[in-house]
mmCIF file of C-alpha atoms in Angstrom:
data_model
loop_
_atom_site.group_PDB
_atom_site.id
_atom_site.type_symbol
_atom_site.label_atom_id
_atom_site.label_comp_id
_atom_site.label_asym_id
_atom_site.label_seq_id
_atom_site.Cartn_x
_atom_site.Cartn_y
_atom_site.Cartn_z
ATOM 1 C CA UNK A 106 -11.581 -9.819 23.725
ATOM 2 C CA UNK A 107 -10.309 -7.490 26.105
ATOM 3 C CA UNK A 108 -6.571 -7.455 24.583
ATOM 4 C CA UNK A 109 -7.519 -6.581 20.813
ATOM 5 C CA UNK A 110 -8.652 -3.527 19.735
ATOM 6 C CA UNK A 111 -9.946 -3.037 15.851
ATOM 7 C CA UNK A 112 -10.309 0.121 14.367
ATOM 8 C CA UNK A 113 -11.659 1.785 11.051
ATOM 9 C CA UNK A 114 -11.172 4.974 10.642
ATOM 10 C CA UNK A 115 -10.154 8.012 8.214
ATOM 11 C CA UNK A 116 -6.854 9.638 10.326
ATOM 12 C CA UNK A 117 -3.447 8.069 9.913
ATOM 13 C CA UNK A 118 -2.408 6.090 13.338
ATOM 14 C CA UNK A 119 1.415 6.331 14.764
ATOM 15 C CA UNK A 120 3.240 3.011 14.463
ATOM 16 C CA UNK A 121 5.705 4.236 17.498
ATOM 17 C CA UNK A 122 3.003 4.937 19.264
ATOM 18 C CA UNK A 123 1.072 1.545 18.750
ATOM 19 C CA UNK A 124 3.959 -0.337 19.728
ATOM 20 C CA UNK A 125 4.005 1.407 22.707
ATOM 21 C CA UNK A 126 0.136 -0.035 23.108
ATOM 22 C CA UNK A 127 1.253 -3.641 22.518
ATOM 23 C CA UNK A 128 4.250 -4.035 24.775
ATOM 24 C CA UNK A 129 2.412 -1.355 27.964
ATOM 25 C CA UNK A 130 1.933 -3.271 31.073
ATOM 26 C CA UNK A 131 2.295 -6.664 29.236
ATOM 27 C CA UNK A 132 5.573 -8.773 30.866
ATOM 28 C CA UNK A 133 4.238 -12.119 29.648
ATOM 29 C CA UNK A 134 4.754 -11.122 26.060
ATOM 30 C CA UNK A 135 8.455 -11.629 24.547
ATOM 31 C CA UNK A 136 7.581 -11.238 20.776
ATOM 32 C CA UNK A 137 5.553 -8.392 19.058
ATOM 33 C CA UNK A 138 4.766 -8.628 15.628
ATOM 34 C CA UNK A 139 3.847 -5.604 13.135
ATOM 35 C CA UNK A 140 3.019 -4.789 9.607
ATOM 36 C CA UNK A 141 2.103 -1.510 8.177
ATOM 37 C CA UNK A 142 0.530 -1.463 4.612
ATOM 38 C CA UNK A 143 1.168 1.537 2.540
ATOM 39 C CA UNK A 144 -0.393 3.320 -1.085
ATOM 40 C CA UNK A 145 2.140 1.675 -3.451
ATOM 41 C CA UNK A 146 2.471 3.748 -6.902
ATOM 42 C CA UNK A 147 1.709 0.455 -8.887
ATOM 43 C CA UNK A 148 -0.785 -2.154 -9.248
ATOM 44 C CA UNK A 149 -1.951 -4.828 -11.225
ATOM 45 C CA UNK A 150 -0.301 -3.268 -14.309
ATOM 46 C CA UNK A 151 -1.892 0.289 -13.351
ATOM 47 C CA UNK A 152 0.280 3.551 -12.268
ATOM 48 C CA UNK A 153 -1.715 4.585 -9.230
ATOM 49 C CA UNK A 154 -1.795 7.993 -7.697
ATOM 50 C CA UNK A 155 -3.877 7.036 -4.979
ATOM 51 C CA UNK A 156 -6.778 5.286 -3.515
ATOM 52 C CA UNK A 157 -10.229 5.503 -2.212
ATOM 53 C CA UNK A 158 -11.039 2.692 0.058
ATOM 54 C CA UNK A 159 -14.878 2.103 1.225
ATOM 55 C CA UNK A 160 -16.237 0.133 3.518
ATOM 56 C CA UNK A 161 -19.659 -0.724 5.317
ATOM 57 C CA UNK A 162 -19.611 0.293 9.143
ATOM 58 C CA UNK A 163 -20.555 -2.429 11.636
ATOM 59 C CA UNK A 164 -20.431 -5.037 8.998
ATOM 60 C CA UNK A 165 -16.692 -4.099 8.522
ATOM 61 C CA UNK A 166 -15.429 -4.159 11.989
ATOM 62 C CA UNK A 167 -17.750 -7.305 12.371
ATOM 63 C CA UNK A 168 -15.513 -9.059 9.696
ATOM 64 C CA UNK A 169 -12.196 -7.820 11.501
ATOM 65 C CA UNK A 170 -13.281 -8.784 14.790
ATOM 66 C CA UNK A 171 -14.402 -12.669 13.523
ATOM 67 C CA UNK A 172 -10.745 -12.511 12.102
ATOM 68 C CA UNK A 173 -8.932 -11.464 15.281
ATOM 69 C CA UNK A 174 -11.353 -13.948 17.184
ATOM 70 C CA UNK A 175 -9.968 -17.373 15.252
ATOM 71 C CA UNK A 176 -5.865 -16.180 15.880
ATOM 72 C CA UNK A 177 -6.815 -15.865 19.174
ATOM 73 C CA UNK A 178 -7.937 -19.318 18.873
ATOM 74 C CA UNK A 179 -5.806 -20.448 16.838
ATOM 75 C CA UNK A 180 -2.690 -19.209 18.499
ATOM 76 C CA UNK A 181 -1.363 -18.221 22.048
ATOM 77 C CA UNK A 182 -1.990 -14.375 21.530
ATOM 78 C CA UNK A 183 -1.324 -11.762 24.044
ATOM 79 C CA UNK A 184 -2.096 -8.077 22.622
ATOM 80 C CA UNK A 185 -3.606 -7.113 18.794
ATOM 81 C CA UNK A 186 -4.351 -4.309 17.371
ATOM 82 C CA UNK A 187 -5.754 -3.640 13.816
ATOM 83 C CA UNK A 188 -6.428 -0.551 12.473
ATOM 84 C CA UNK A 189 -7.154 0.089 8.523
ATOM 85 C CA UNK A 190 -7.926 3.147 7.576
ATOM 86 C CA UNK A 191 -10.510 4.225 4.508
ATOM 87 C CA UNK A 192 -11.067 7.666 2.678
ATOM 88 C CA UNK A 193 -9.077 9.048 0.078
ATOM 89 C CA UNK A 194 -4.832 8.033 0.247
ATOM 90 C CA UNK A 195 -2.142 9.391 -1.389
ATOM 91 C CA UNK A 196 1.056 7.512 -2.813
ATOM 92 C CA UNK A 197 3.057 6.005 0.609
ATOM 93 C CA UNK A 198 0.166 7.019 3.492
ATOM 94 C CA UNK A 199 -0.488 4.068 5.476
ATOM 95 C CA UNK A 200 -3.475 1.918 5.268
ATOM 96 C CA UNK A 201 -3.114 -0.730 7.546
ATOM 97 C CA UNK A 202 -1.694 -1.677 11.017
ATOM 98 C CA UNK A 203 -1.352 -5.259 12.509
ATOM 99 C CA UNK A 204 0.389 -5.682 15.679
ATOM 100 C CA UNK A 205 0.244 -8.756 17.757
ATOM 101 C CA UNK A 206 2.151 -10.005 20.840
ATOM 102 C CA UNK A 207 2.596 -13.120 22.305
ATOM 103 C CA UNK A 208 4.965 -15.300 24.102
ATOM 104 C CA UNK A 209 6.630 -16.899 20.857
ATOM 105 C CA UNK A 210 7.764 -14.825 18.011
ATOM 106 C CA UNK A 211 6.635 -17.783 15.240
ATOM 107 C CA UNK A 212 3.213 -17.394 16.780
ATOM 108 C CA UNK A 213 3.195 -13.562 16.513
ATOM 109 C CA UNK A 214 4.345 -14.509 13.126
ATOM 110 C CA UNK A 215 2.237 -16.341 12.199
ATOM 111 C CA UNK A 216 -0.847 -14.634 13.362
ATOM 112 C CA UNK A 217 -0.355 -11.750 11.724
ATOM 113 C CA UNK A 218 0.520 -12.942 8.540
ATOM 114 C CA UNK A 219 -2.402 -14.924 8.941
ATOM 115 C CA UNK A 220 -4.662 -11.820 9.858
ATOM 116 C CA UNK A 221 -3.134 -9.855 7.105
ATOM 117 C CA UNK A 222 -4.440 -12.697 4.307
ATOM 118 C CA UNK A 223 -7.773 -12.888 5.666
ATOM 119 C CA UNK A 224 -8.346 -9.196 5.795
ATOM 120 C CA UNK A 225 -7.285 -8.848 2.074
ATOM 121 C CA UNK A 226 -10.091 -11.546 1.745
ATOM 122 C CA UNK A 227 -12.230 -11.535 4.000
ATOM 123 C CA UNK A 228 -13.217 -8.062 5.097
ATOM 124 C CA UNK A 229 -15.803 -5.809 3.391
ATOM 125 C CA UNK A 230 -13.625 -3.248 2.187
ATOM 126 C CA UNK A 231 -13.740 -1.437 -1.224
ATOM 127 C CA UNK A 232 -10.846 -0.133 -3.175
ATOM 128 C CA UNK A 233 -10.849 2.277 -5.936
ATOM 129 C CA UNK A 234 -7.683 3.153 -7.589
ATOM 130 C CA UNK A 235 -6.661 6.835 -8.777
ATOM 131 C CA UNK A 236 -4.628 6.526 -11.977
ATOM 132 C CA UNK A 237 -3.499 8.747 -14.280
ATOM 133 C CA UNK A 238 -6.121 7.762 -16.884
ATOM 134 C CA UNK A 239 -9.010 7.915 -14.735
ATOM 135 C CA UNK A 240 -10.789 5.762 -11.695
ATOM 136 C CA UNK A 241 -10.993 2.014 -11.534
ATOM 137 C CA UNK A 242 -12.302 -0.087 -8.931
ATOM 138 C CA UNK A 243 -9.504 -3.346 -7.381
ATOM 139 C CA UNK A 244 -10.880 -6.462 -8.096
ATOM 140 C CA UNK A 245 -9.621 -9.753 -6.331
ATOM 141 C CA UNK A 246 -6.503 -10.638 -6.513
ATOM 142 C CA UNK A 247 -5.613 -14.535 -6.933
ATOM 143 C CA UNK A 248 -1.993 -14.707 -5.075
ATOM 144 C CA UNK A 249 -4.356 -13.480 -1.641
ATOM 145 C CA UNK A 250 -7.130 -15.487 -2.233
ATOM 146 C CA UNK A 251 -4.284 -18.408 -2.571
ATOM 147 C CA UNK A 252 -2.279 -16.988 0.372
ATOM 148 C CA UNK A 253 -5.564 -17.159 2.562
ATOM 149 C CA UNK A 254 -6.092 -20.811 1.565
ATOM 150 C CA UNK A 255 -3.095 -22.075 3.663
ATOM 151 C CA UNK A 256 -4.592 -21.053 7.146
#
């Protein structure tokens, strides 16, 4: 797909700068959707300090790619971009970019809410938490795997 681009990768990305990517050279467009995930200080009862996310290369972007695939499918997509990063994050750096364009806003919407659930399901990545008390890896967490279920 010559309008998405997926990246994995350890430096932080510049939302301004991605918009900018979406909306260059594309007229046909009138909606562009983003979401940027950040380090939140508090998970699934746990005070976190940080993360270390994993993942296995080719079989990662592999995943994100079969994911972009079906919205493009699914919906009338012009530009996406998704970019999650992995290595060790602090409290508030950003871990995730979706941006999609289209010519509707509720499918730019829609697609990348609907990107968002399958990568929290979908894609090989793996998440351990820093906490105060030590290291503990994420497991699963039921509200995504529900989320995911609508699509």
């Amino acid at each position: 797909m010559t309008n998405s681009l997926i990246k994995v990768q350890v430096k932080d990305f510049d939302v301004g700068l991605e918009y900018q990517a979406l909306v260059q050279d594309n007229t046909a467009d009138g909606a562009v959707v983003m979401f940027t995930g950040l380090v939140r200080d508090f998970n699934q009862g746990h005070k976190i300090r940080g993360l270390s996310l994993e993942h296995y290369a080719g079989m990662t972007e592999r995943a994100l790619l079969d994911i972009v695939t079906t919205a493009h499918q699914r919906w009338q997509l012009g530009k996406v971009k998704v970019i999650h990063r992995i290595g060790e994050l602090l409290v508030n750096d950003q871990i995730v970019f979706v941006g999609v364009s289209s010519p509707h806003r509720e499918q730019a919407f829609e697609a990348a809410q609907f990107i968002m659930d399958y990568l929290k399901t979908q894609a090989p990545f793996w998440k351990k938490e820093l906490t105060h008390s030590g290291q503990r890896w994420v497991t699963a967490n039921a509200k995504d795997t529900q989320a995911a279920k609508r699509w």
